[in-house]
PDB file of C-alpha atoms in Angstrom:
ATOM      1  CA  MET A   1     -81.267  82.941  90.978  1.00 51.00           C
ATOM      2  CA  ARG A   2     -84.834  84.408  91.301  1.00 62.00           C
ATOM      3  CA  ASP A   3     -86.406  82.950  94.468  1.00 65.00           C
ATOM      4  CA  THR A   4     -89.380  81.897  92.676  1.00 84.00           C
ATOM      5  CA  PHE A   5     -87.574  79.485  90.462  1.00 96.00           C
ATOM      6  CA  HIS A   6     -88.056  75.714  91.049  1.00 93.00           C
ATOM      7  CA  GLN A   7     -85.302  73.469  92.561  1.00 93.00           C
ATOM      8  CA  PRO A   8     -84.916  70.009  92.438  1.00 94.00           C
ATOM      9  CA  VAL A   9     -85.078  68.059  95.778  1.00 90.00           C
ATOM     10  CA  ASP A  10     -81.842  68.398  97.824  1.00 86.00           C
ATOM     11  CA  ALA A  11     -80.356  64.852  97.414  1.00 85.00           C
ATOM     12  CA  ALA A  12     -78.167  65.570 100.847  1.00 81.00           C
ATOM     13  CA  ARG A  13     -81.476  65.515 102.510  1.00 85.00           C
ATOM     14  CA  VAL A  14     -83.715  63.065 100.433  1.00 84.00           C
ATOM     15  CA  PRO A  15     -81.728  60.226  98.830  1.00 87.00           C
ATOM     16  CA  ARG A  16     -82.093  59.943  95.324  1.00 85.00           C
ATOM     17  CA  PHE A  17     -83.679  56.597  95.403  1.00 90.00           C
ATOM     18  CA  ALA A  18     -86.532  58.106  97.601  1.00 87.00           C
ATOM     19  CA  GLY A  19     -89.312  60.639  97.162  1.00 84.00           C
ATOM     20  CA  HIS A  20     -91.581  61.047  93.938  1.00 90.00           C
ATOM     21  CA  ALA A  21     -90.307  60.337  90.714  1.00 92.00           C
ATOM     22  CA  THR A  22     -90.625  63.459  88.763  1.00 95.00           C
ATOM     23  CA  PHE A  23     -88.162  64.699  85.718  1.00 95.00           C
ATOM     24  CA  MET A  24     -84.719  65.745  87.524  1.00 95.00           C
ATOM     25  CA  ARG A  25     -86.397  65.593  90.793  1.00 94.00           C
ATOM     26  CA  LEU A  26     -88.115  68.874  90.184  1.00 97.00           C
ATOM     27  CA  PRO A  27     -91.249  69.834  91.481  1.00 96.00           C
ATOM     28  CA  ALA A  28     -94.496  68.634  89.566  1.00 97.00           C
ATOM     29  CA  VAL A  29     -96.646  71.583  88.669  1.00 97.00           C
ATOM     30  CA  GLY A  30    -100.025  71.509  86.981  1.00 95.00           C
ATOM     31  CA  SER A  31     -99.437  74.301  84.658  1.00 97.00           C
ATOM     32  CA  ALA A  32     -96.513  75.654  82.531  1.00 98.00           C
ATOM     33  CA  GLU A  33     -97.518  78.984  83.806  1.00 97.00           C
ATOM     34  CA  GLY A  34     -94.234  81.242  84.808  1.00 97.00           C
ATOM     35  CA  LEU A  35     -91.884  78.467  83.490  1.00 98.00           C
ATOM     36  CA  ASP A  36     -89.305  78.862  81.086  1.00 98.00           C
ATOM     37  CA  ILE A  37     -88.741  75.157  80.421  1.00 98.00           C
ATOM     38  CA  ALA A  38     -91.551  72.625  80.722  1.00 98.00           C
ATOM     39  CA  LEU A  39     -90.690  69.012  81.075  1.00 98.00           C
ATOM     40  CA  VAL A  40     -93.379  66.954  79.719  1.00 98.00           C
ATOM     41  CA  GLY A  41     -94.015  63.230  79.375  1.00 98.00           C
ATOM     42  CA  ILE A  42     -95.803  62.101  76.157  1.00 98.00           C
ATOM     43  CA  PRO A  43     -96.747  58.222  77.184  1.00 98.00           C
ATOM     44  CA  TRP A  44     -98.036  57.213  73.641  1.00 98.00           C
ATOM     45  CA  ASP A  45     -96.780  54.716  71.222  1.00 98.00           C
ATOM     46  CA  GLY A  46     -99.695  54.597  68.748  1.00 97.00           C
ATOM     47  CA  GLY A  47     -97.518  54.806  65.816  1.00 96.00           C
ATOM     48  CA  THR A  48     -95.342  52.081  66.708  1.00 96.00           C
ATOM     49  CA  THR A  49     -95.165  49.506  63.830  1.00 94.00           C
ATOM     50  CA  ASN A  50     -93.071  46.717  65.402  1.00 92.00           C
ATOM     51  CA  ARG A  51     -92.140  46.358  69.074  1.00 95.00           C
ATOM     52  CA  ALA A  52     -94.287  48.521  71.465  1.00 96.00           C
ATOM     53  CA  GLY A  53     -93.451  49.727  74.698  1.00 98.00           C
ATOM     54  CA  ALA A  54     -92.129  53.515  74.321  1.00 98.00           C
ATOM     55  CA  ARG A  55     -95.435  54.301  76.045  1.00 98.00           C
ATOM     56  CA  HIS A  56     -93.573  53.539  79.338  1.00 98.00           C
ATOM     57  CA  GLY A  57     -90.702  55.592  78.401  1.00 98.00           C
ATOM     58  CA  PRO A  58     -91.733  58.838  80.176  1.00 98.00           C
ATOM     59  CA  ARG A  59     -92.302  56.904  83.675  1.00 98.00           C
ATOM     60  CA  GLU A  60     -88.653  55.252  83.554  1.00 98.00           C
ATOM     61  CA  VAL A  61     -86.886  58.171  82.498  1.00 98.00           C
ATOM     62  CA  ARG A  62     -88.192  60.261  85.221  1.00 98.00           C
ATOM     63  CA  ASN A  63     -87.156  57.494  87.504  1.00 97.00           C
ATOM     64  CA  TYR A  64     -83.616  57.437  86.079  1.00 97.00           C
ATOM     65  CA  SER A  65     -83.369  61.302  85.893  1.00 97.00           C
ATOM     66  CA  SER A  66     -83.130  61.166  89.938  1.00 96.00           C
ATOM     67  CA  LEU A  67     -79.286  60.466  88.961  1.00 95.00           C
ATOM     68  CA  MET A  68     -78.696  63.778  87.471  1.00 96.00           C
ATOM     69  CA  ARG A  69     -77.203  66.578  89.557  1.00 95.00           C
ATOM     70  CA  SER A  70     -77.566  70.181  89.583  1.00 95.00           C
ATOM     71  CA  THR A  71     -74.497  71.433  87.591  1.00 96.00           C
ATOM     72  CA  HIS A  72     -73.314  70.539  83.979  1.00 97.00           C
ATOM     73  CA  HIS A  73     -69.661  69.728  84.574  1.00 96.00           C
ATOM     74  CA  VAL A  74     -68.659  71.167  81.109  1.00 97.00           C
ATOM     75  CA  PHE A  75     -70.317  74.385  80.751  1.00 97.00           C
ATOM     76  CA  GLY A  76     -70.608  74.825  84.646  1.00 97.00           C
ATOM     77  CA  THR A  77     -74.219  75.730  84.167  1.00 96.00           C
ATOM     78  CA  GLU A  78     -76.373  75.748  87.132  1.00 96.00           C
ATOM     79  CA  PRO A  79     -79.869  75.158  84.884  1.00 98.00           C
ATOM     80  CA  TYR A  80     -82.095  75.653  87.921  1.00 97.00           C
ATOM     81  CA  LYS A  81     -80.335  79.054  88.796  1.00 96.00           C
ATOM     82  CA  VAL A  82     -80.708  80.431  85.566  1.00 97.00           C
ATOM     83  CA  ALA A  83     -84.065  79.331  84.382  1.00 98.00           C
ATOM     84  CA  ASN A  84     -87.682  78.452  85.801  1.00 98.00           C
ATOM     85  CA  ILE A  85     -88.041  74.630  85.123  1.00 98.00           C
ATOM     86  CA  ALA A  86     -90.244  72.209  86.427  1.00 98.00           C
ATOM     87  CA  ASP A  87     -92.145  68.782  85.578  1.00 98.00           C
ATOM     88  CA  VAL A  88     -95.634  69.590  84.198  1.00 98.00           C
ATOM     89  CA  GLY A  89     -96.672  66.131  84.054  1.00 98.00           C
ATOM     90  CA  ASP A  90     -97.889  64.038  81.077  1.00 98.00           C
ATOM     91  CA  VAL A  91     -99.949  65.122  78.157  1.00 98.00           C
ATOM     92  CA  ALA A  92    -103.598  63.582  77.655  1.00 98.00           C
ATOM     93  CA  VAL A  93    -103.412  60.460  75.305  1.00 98.00           C
ATOM     94  CA  ASN A  94    -105.448  58.040  73.649  1.00 98.00           C
ATOM     95  CA  PRO A  95    -104.059  54.693  73.482  1.00 97.00           C
ATOM     96  CA  ILE A  96    -106.761  53.427  71.340  1.00 97.00           C
ATOM     97  CA  ASP A  97    -107.527  56.106  68.759  1.00 97.00           C
ATOM     98  CA  LEU A  98    -104.346  57.327  66.852  1.00 97.00           C
ATOM     99  CA  LEU A  99    -106.047  60.363  65.392  1.00 97.00           C
ATOM    100  CA  ASP A 100    -107.621  61.429  68.896  1.00 98.00           C
ATOM    101  CA  GLY A 101    -104.183  60.910  70.331  1.00 98.00           C
ATOM    102  CA  LEU A 102    -102.486  62.992  68.127  1.00 98.00           C
ATOM    103  CA  LYS A 103    -104.860  65.822  68.711  1.00 98.00           C
ATOM    104  CA  LEU A 104    -104.477  65.507  72.499  1.00 98.00           C
ATOM    105  CA  ILE A 105    -100.774  65.642  72.187  1.00 98.00           C
ATOM    106  CA  GLU A 106    -100.847  68.960  70.175  1.00 98.00           C
ATOM    107  CA  ALA A 107    -103.179  70.405  72.506  1.00 98.00           C
ATOM    108  CA  GLY A 108    -101.173  69.720  75.769  1.00 98.00           C
ATOM    109  CA  ILE A 109     -98.060  70.988  73.902  1.00 98.00           C
ATOM    110  CA  ALA A 110     -99.651  74.162  72.804  1.00 98.00           C
ATOM    111  CA  ASP A 111    -100.824  74.936  75.939  1.00 98.00           C
ATOM    112  CA  ILE A 112     -97.157  74.790  77.095  1.00 98.00           C
ATOM    113  CA  VAL A 113     -96.075  77.263  74.165  1.00 98.00           C
ATOM    114  CA  ALA A 114     -99.048  79.551  74.767  1.00 98.00           C
ATOM    115  CA  LYS A 115     -97.612  80.092  78.348  1.00 98.00           C
ATOM    116  CA  GLY A 116     -94.236  81.008  77.068  1.00 98.00           C
ATOM    117  CA  ALA A 117     -92.442  77.964  77.975  1.00 98.00           C
ATOM    118  CA  LEU A 118     -90.003  76.059  75.871  1.00 98.00           C
ATOM    119  CA  PRO A 119     -91.225  72.238  75.719  1.00 98.00           C
ATOM    120  CA  LEU A 120     -88.918  69.473  76.650  1.00 98.00           C
ATOM    121  CA  SER A 121     -90.682  66.488  76.108  1.00 98.00           C
ATOM    122  CA  VAL A 122     -89.954  62.611  76.566  1.00 98.00           C
ATOM    123  CA  GLY A 123     -91.813  59.957  74.783  1.00 96.00           C
ATOM    124  CA  GLY A 124     -93.285  57.979  73.417  1.00 96.00           C
ATOM    125  CA  ASP A 125     -92.571  56.549  69.777  1.00 98.00           C
ATOM    126  CA  HIS A 126     -91.156  59.261  67.141  1.00 98.00           C
ATOM    127  CA  LEU A 127     -94.748  59.701  65.691  1.00 98.00           C
ATOM    128  CA  THR A 128     -95.243  62.028  68.898  1.00 98.00           C
ATOM    129  CA  THR A 129     -92.968  64.557  67.421  1.00 98.00           C
ATOM    130  CA  LEU A 130     -95.558  65.251  64.669  1.00 98.00           C
ATOM    131  CA  PRO A 131     -98.115  66.796  67.133  1.00 98.00           C
ATOM    132  CA  VAL A 132     -95.399  68.597  69.122  1.00 98.00           C
ATOM    133  CA  LEU A 133     -94.220  70.278  65.769  1.00 98.00           C
ATOM    134  CA  ARG A 134     -97.995  71.211  65.042  1.00 98.00           C
ATOM    135  CA  ALA A 135     -97.878  72.937  68.295  1.00 98.00           C
ATOM    136  CA  VAL A 136     -94.423  74.750  68.189  1.00 98.00           C
ATOM    137  CA  ALA A 137     -94.600  75.429  64.335  1.00 98.00           C
ATOM    138  CA  ARG A 138     -98.110  76.792  64.037  1.00 95.00           C
ATOM    139  CA  ASN A 139     -97.198  80.299  63.023  1.00 95.00           C
ATOM    140  CA  ARG A 140     -93.995  79.707  60.940  1.00 97.00           C
ATOM    141  CA  ALA A 141     -92.056  76.786  59.566  1.00 98.00           C
ATOM    142  CA  VAL A 142     -89.021  75.718  61.732  1.00 98.00           C
ATOM    143  CA  GLY A 143     -85.693  73.792  61.184  1.00 98.00           C
ATOM    144  CA  LEU A 144     -85.032  70.391  62.501  1.00 98.00           C
ATOM    145  CA  ILE A 145     -81.864  68.777  63.877  1.00 99.00           C
ATOM    146  CA  HIS A 146     -82.794  65.179  64.106  1.00 98.00           C
ATOM    147  CA  PHE A 147     -80.700  62.511  65.769  1.00 98.00           C
ATOM    148  CA  ASP A 148     -81.582  58.836  64.714  1.00 98.00           C
ATOM    149  CA  ALA A 149     -81.040  55.639  62.960  1.00 98.00           C
ATOM    150  CA  HIS A 150     -83.792  56.013  60.666  1.00 98.00           C
ATOM    151  CA  SER A 151     -85.061  59.008  58.232  1.00 98.00           C
ATOM    152  CA  ASP A 152     -88.572  58.725  59.336  1.00 96.00           C
ATOM    153  CA  THR A 153     -89.652  60.104  56.002  1.00 97.00           C
ATOM    154  CA  ASN A 154     -91.635  57.150  54.552  1.00 95.00           C
ATOM    155  CA  ASP A 155     -94.989  57.690  53.252  1.00 91.00           C
ATOM    156  CA  THR A 156     -97.554  54.978  54.314  1.00 90.00           C
ATOM    157  CA  TYR A 157     -97.594  51.546  56.280  1.00 91.00           C
ATOM    158  CA  PHE A 158     -99.788  48.684  56.228  1.00 91.00           C
ATOM    159  CA  GLY A 159    -101.840  49.905  53.265  1.00 89.00           C
ATOM    160  CA  ASP A 160    -102.748  53.771  53.243  1.00 91.00           C
ATOM    161  CA  ASN A 161    -101.889  54.357  57.034  1.00 93.00           C
ATOM    162  CA  PRO A 162    -100.081  57.783  56.934  1.00 94.00           C
ATOM    163  CA  TYR A 163     -99.464  58.087  60.588  1.00 96.00           C
ATOM    164  CA  THR A 164     -96.623  55.813  62.179  1.00 96.00           C
ATOM    165  CA  HIS A 165     -93.530  56.533  63.963  1.00 97.00           C
ATOM    166  CA  GLY A 166     -91.932  56.082  60.416  1.00 95.00           C
ATOM    167  CA  THR A 167     -93.678  58.830  58.861  1.00 95.00           C
ATOM    168  CA  PRO A 168     -93.894  62.025  61.038  1.00 98.00           C
ATOM    169  CA  PHE A 169     -91.179  64.121  59.249  1.00 98.00           C
ATOM    170  CA  ARG A 170     -92.911  63.491  55.825  1.00 98.00           C
ATOM    171  CA  ARG A 171     -96.081  64.674  57.454  1.00 98.00           C
ATOM    172  CA  ALA A 172     -94.437  67.483  59.012  1.00 98.00           C
ATOM    173  CA  ILE A 173     -92.910  68.808  55.633  1.00 98.00           C
ATOM    174  CA  GLU A 174     -96.243  68.359  53.554  1.00 98.00           C
ATOM    175  CA  GLU A 175     -97.891  70.554  56.615  1.00 98.00           C
ATOM    176  CA  LYS A 176     -95.289  73.189  56.135  1.00 98.00           C
ATOM    177  CA  LEU A 177     -94.185  72.648  59.814  1.00 98.00           C
ATOM    178  CA  LEU A 178     -90.639  72.101  58.734  1.00 98.00           C
ATOM    179  CA  ASP A 179     -88.608  74.027  56.042  1.00 98.00           C
ATOM    180  CA  PRO A 180     -87.000  70.973  54.402  1.00 98.00           C
ATOM    181  CA  ARG A 181     -83.849  73.004  53.409  1.00 98.00           C
ATOM    182  CA  ARG A 182     -83.173  73.533  57.257  1.00 98.00           C
ATOM    183  CA  VAL A 183     -83.633  69.797  58.187  1.00 98.00           C
ATOM    184  CA  VAL A 184     -80.670  67.630  58.908  1.00 98.00           C
ATOM    185  CA  GLN A 185     -80.525  63.944  59.821  1.00 98.00           C
ATOM    186  CA  ILE A 186     -77.710  62.545  61.515  1.00 98.00           C
ATOM    187  CA  GLY A 187     -76.662  58.855  62.096  1.00 98.00           C
ATOM    188  CA  ILE A 188     -79.072  57.192  59.725  1.00 98.00           C
ATOM    189  CA  ARG A 189     -77.925  53.608  59.039  1.00 98.00           C
ATOM    190  CA  GLY A 190     -79.096  50.082  58.693  1.00 97.00           C
ATOM    191  CA  SER A 191     -81.163  48.124  56.174  1.00 96.00           C
ATOM    192  CA  ILE A 192     -83.842  49.568  54.374  1.00 96.00           C
ATOM    193  CA  TYR A 193     -86.971  48.815  52.440  1.00 94.00           C
ATOM    194  CA  GLY A 194     -85.503  49.632  48.876  1.00 95.00           C
ATOM    195  CA  PRO A 195     -82.655  51.527  47.346  1.00 96.00           C
ATOM    196  CA  ASP A 196     -84.912  54.820  46.769  1.00 96.00           C
ATOM    197  CA  GLU A 197     -86.232  54.901  50.478  1.00 95.00           C
ATOM    198  CA  HIS A 198     -84.527  58.113  51.116  1.00 97.00           C
ATOM    199  CA  ASP A 199     -84.881  59.614  47.534  1.00 97.00           C
ATOM    200  CA  TRP A 200     -88.293  61.952  48.525  1.00 97.00           C
ATOM    201  CA  ALA A 201     -86.128  63.200  51.344  1.00 98.00           C
ATOM    202  CA  LYS A 202     -83.375  64.225  49.574  1.00 98.00           C
ATOM    203  CA  GLN A 203     -85.647  65.788  46.886  1.00 98.00           C
ATOM    204  CA  GLN A 204     -86.975  68.136  49.534  1.00 98.00           C
ATOM    205  CA  GLY A 205     -83.706  69.285  50.317  1.00 98.00           C
ATOM    206  CA  ILE A 206     -83.093  67.376  53.716  1.00 98.00           C
ATOM    207  CA  ARG A 207     -79.487  66.807  54.488  1.00 98.00           C
ATOM    208  CA  ILE A 208     -79.077  63.157  55.575  1.00 98.00           C
ATOM    209  CA  ILE A 209     -75.701  62.497  57.302  1.00 98.00           C
ATOM    210  CA  TYR A 210     -75.347  58.771  57.094  1.00 98.00           C
ATOM    211  CA  MET A 211     -73.537  57.014  60.105  1.00 98.00           C
ATOM    212  CA  GLU A 212     -70.489  56.170  57.895  1.00 98.00           C
ATOM    213  CA  GLU A 213     -70.318  59.536  56.809  1.00 98.00           C
ATOM    214  CA  PHE A 214     -70.290  60.865  60.643  1.00 98.00           C
ATOM    215  CA  ALA A 215     -67.641  58.596  61.753  1.00 98.00           C
ATOM    216  CA  ALA A 216     -65.344  59.435  58.956  1.00 98.00           C
ATOM    217  CA  ARG A 217     -65.876  63.076  59.751  1.00 98.00           C
ATOM    218  CA  GLY A 218     -66.512  63.008  63.678  1.00 98.00           C
ATOM    219  CA  PRO A 219     -68.836  65.091  65.886  1.00 98.00           C
ATOM    220  CA  GLU A 220     -67.207  68.606  65.422  1.00 98.00           C
ATOM    221  CA  ALA A 221     -66.873  68.770  61.838  1.00 98.00           C
ATOM    222  CA  VAL A 222     -70.491  67.312  61.424  1.00 98.00           C
ATOM    223  CA  MET A 223     -71.971  69.697  64.016  1.00 98.00           C
ATOM    224  CA  GLU A 224     -70.318  72.852  62.389  1.00 98.00           C
ATOM    225  CA  GLU A 225     -72.170  71.617  59.135  1.00 98.00           C
ATOM    226  CA  VAL A 226     -75.453  71.375  61.269  1.00 98.00           C
ATOM    227  CA  ARG A 227     -75.061  74.624  62.828  1.00 98.00           C
ATOM    228  CA  ALA A 228     -74.497  76.286  59.311  1.00 98.00           C
ATOM    229  CA  ILE A 229     -77.838  74.576  57.649  1.00 98.00           C
ATOM    230  CA  VAL A 230     -80.039  75.562  60.562  1.00 98.00           C
ATOM    231  CA  GLY A 231     -78.533  79.068  61.003  1.00 98.00           C
ATOM    232  CA  ASP A 232     -79.840  81.437  63.594  1.00 98.00           C
ATOM    233  CA  LEU A 233     -83.625  80.823  62.737  1.00 98.00           C
ATOM    234  CA  PRO A 234     -85.918  78.902  65.101  1.00 98.00           C
ATOM    235  CA  THR A 235     -85.083  75.095  65.202  1.00 98.00           C
ATOM    236  CA  TYR A 236     -86.385  71.948  67.072  1.00 98.00           C
ATOM    237  CA  VAL A 237     -84.247  69.163  68.179  1.00 98.00           C
ATOM    238  CA  THR A 238     -85.561  65.615  68.264  1.00 98.00           C
ATOM    239  CA  PHE A 239     -83.330  62.870  69.675  1.00 99.00           C
ATOM    240  CA  ASP A 240     -84.242  59.395  68.877  1.00 98.00           C
ATOM    241  CA  ILE A 241     -82.555  57.020  71.506  1.00 98.00           C
ATOM    242  CA  ASP A 242     -82.141  54.448  68.774  1.00 98.00           C
ATOM    243  CA  SER A 243     -79.416  56.763  67.352  1.00 98.00           C
ATOM    244  CA  ILE A 244     -77.397  55.271  70.130  1.00 98.00           C
ATOM    245  CA  ASP A 245     -75.814  51.916  69.640  1.00 98.00           C
ATOM    246  CA  PRO A 246     -77.950  49.208  71.220  1.00 98.00           C
ATOM    247  CA  SER A 247     -74.847  47.923  73.090  1.00 98.00           C
ATOM    248  CA  MET A 248     -75.269  51.294  75.278  1.00 98.00           C
ATOM    249  CA  ALA A 249     -79.232  51.606  74.742  1.00 98.00           C
ATOM    250  CA  PRO A 250     -80.855  48.297  73.880  1.00 98.00           C
ATOM    251  CA  GLY A 251     -84.236  49.412  75.170  1.00 98.00           C
ATOM    252  CA  THR A 252     -86.041  50.765  72.117  1.00 98.00           C
ATOM    253  CA  GLY A 253     -88.516  49.662  69.747  1.00 97.00           C
ATOM    254  CA  THR A 254     -86.173  49.452  66.109  1.00 97.00           C
ATOM    255  CA  PRO A 255     -82.391  49.040  67.348  1.00 98.00           C
ATOM    256  CA  GLU A 256     -79.867  49.262  64.755  1.00 98.00           C
ATOM    257  CA  ILE A 257     -76.107  48.314  65.647  1.00 98.00           C
ATOM    258  CA  GLY A 258     -73.467  50.598  64.561  1.00 98.00           C
ATOM    259  CA  GLY A 259     -74.579  53.885  66.370  1.00 98.00           C
ATOM    260  CA  PHE A 260     -73.361  56.804  68.129  1.00 98.00           C
ATOM    261  CA  SER A 261     -71.587  56.163  71.467  1.00 98.00           C
ATOM    262  CA  THR A 262     -73.081  57.941  74.354  1.00 98.00           C
ATOM    263  CA  ARG A 263     -69.921  60.084  74.783  1.00 98.00           C
ATOM    264  CA  GLU A 264     -70.473  61.233  70.999  1.00 98.00           C
ATOM    265  CA  ALA A 265     -74.167  62.029  71.291  1.00 98.00           C
ATOM    266  CA  GLN A 266     -73.229  64.223  74.416  1.00 98.00           C
ATOM    267  CA  GLN A 267     -70.567  65.824  72.561  1.00 98.00           C
ATOM    268  CA  MET A 268     -73.029  66.820  69.649  1.00 98.00           C
ATOM    269  CA  LEU A 269     -75.940  67.855  72.083  1.00 98.00           C
ATOM    270  CA  ARG A 270     -73.502  70.227  73.760  1.00 98.00           C
ATOM    271  CA  LEU A 271     -72.365  71.760  70.004  1.00 98.00           C
ATOM    272  CA  LEU A 272     -76.106  72.860  69.900  1.00 98.00           C
ATOM    273  CA  ASP A 273     -75.245  75.526  72.407  1.00 98.00           C
ATOM    274  CA  GLY A 274     -76.161  79.177  71.168  1.00 98.00           C
ATOM    275  CA  LEU A 275     -78.789  78.059  68.498  1.00 98.00           C
ATOM    276  CA  ASN A 276     -82.058  79.347  68.201  1.00 98.00           C
ATOM    277  CA  LEU A 277     -84.043  76.417  69.748  1.00 98.00           C
ATOM    278  CA  VAL A 278     -87.936  76.464  70.186  1.00 98.00           C
ATOM    279  CA  GLY A 279     -88.108  73.170  71.991  1.00 98.00           C
ATOM    280  CA  ALA A 280     -86.602  69.467  72.044  1.00 98.00           C
ATOM    281  CA  ASP A 281     -87.605  65.928  72.656  1.00 98.00           C
ATOM    282  CA  VAL A 282     -86.210  62.647  73.517  1.00 98.00           C
ATOM    283  CA  VAL A 283     -88.075  59.588  72.116  1.00 98.00           C
ATOM    284  CA  GLU A 284     -88.239  55.631  71.638  1.00 98.00           C
ATOM    285  CA  VAL A 285     -87.172  54.810  75.179  1.00 98.00           C
ATOM    286  CA  SER A 286     -88.882  51.511  75.581  1.00 98.00           C
ATOM    287  CA  PRO A 287     -88.513  50.009  79.040  1.00 98.00           C
ATOM    288  CA  PRO A 288     -89.781  46.483  78.264  1.00 97.00           C
ATOM    289  CA  PHE A 289     -86.642  45.883  76.064  1.00 98.00           C
ATOM    290  CA  ASP A 290     -84.208  47.327  78.367  1.00 98.00           C
ATOM    291  CA  VAL A 291     -81.534  45.857  80.150  1.00 97.00           C
ATOM    292  CA  GLY A 292     -80.719  47.140  83.856  1.00 97.00           C
ATOM    293  CA  GLY A 293     -82.151  50.438  83.187  1.00 97.00           C
ATOM    294  CA  MET A 294     -79.280  51.244  80.619  1.00 98.00           C
ATOM    295  CA  THR A 295     -81.577  52.976  78.182  1.00 98.00           C
ATOM    296  CA  SER A 296     -83.639  54.910  80.433  1.00 98.00           C
ATOM    297  CA  ILE A 297     -80.438  56.413  82.112  1.00 98.00           C
ATOM    298  CA  VAL A 298     -78.956  57.453  78.530  1.00 98.00           C
ATOM    299  CA  GLY A 299     -82.810  59.040  77.880  1.00 98.00           C
ATOM    300  CA  ALA A 300     -82.592  60.906  81.131  1.00 98.00           C
ATOM    301  CA  THR A 301     -79.050  61.915  80.455  1.00 98.00           C
ATOM    302  CA  MET A 302     -79.680  63.207  76.887  1.00 98.00           C
ATOM    303  CA  ALA A 303     -82.812  65.091  78.534  1.00 98.00           C
ATOM    304  CA  PHE A 304     -80.297  66.757  80.850  1.00 98.00           C
ATOM    305  CA  GLU A 305     -78.120  67.934  78.032  1.00 98.00           C
ATOM    306  CA  LEU A 306     -80.887  69.268  76.218  1.00 98.00           C
ATOM    307  CA  MET A 307     -82.389  71.149  79.347  1.00 98.00           C
ATOM    308  CA  CYS A 308     -78.824  72.580  79.948  1.00 98.00           C
ATOM    309  CA  ILE A 309     -78.751  73.844  76.303  1.00 98.00           C
ATOM    310  CA  LEU A 310     -82.183  75.385  76.503  1.00 98.00           C
ATOM    311  CA  ALA A 311     -81.440  76.961  79.905  1.00 98.00           C
ATOM    312  CA  ARG A 312     -78.330  78.768  78.654  1.00 98.00           C
ATOM    313  CA  GLN A 313     -80.450  79.972  75.847  1.00 98.00           C
ATOM    314  CA  VAL A 314     -83.054  81.389  78.463  1.00 98.00           C
ATOM    315  CA  GLU A 315     -80.083  82.899  80.328  1.00 97.00           C
ATOM    316  CA  ARG A 316     -78.759  84.647  77.195  1.00 97.00           C
ATOM    317  CA  GLN A 317     -82.114  86.072  76.650  1.00 95.00           C
ATOM    318  CA  ARG A 318     -82.898  87.224  79.908  1.00 94.00           C
ATOM    319  CA  ALA A 319     -79.552  89.099  79.852  1.00 91.00           C
ATOM    320  CA  VAL A 320     -80.321  90.672  76.660  1.00 92.00           C
ATOM    321  CA  SER A 321     -83.605  91.654  77.786  1.00 88.00           C
ATOM    322  CA  ALA A 322     -82.159  93.247  81.180  1.00 86.00           C
ATOM    323  CA  GLY A 323     -80.078  95.406  78.936  1.00 77.00           C
TER     324      GLY A 323
END
């Protein structure tokens, strides 16, 4: 471990219910300079079409992330010893101007990327992923591993409005931020607006793994295919909390029954290890609809799983650089 690596508050000295609420109890810093992984909040739900409240997600996920400890029990990874990680706060947002909000989020993430850190963001509704992709995929299209109940590739809502949490990945493909042949969506389910709702996505080459297929095949077989689809090229991971069954994560804007168990979700995230990741996010945690903090702790745990995968990637890259 480098002496300069940030460390979380010691729970043996300061109880986990005390102190400042930061992601994983890490130091709050004003810049991503010198970081390998930047934990960042995006408190914005300007794209929500029904039940709002995901703007409050980052604050509550920070609170419940105090329950995360320092070592991943499966990998044995100690992320804070192999990567420099900190909470860089929230990006600037505009809650009353959607287009300006998108520009502000993109600028905040672009600053993180420019400083050489991998962004791990907590939203916010799923439209927040579009400006994040605009930042991480400015120079080349990336692949996408997308855990969700919904495809989010619709065109417009309420007339000709192109920017909602149901449209981000259609826009991202149109903007050439994503290579659709390297996009895979896992857990899609629930009623839809019409029988052709997913036709556009499939025509672009997106691989949609519906929940029924996932249930029949299981996490390992599905993730083996996912890894083959994205290959070793740059890939982004987005985790919508509504991919989890609402019996385990009720605090979200568009719940759909029949989702992943938390154990299945953890298993799949662990099977991302070794991929070439350029960032990740956890979105759609909506505390106003939560029960006893259930969803916030799921969001914090999934963020911890993703952070450990990114830290292992940093460790491997550092070893290669050291020769």
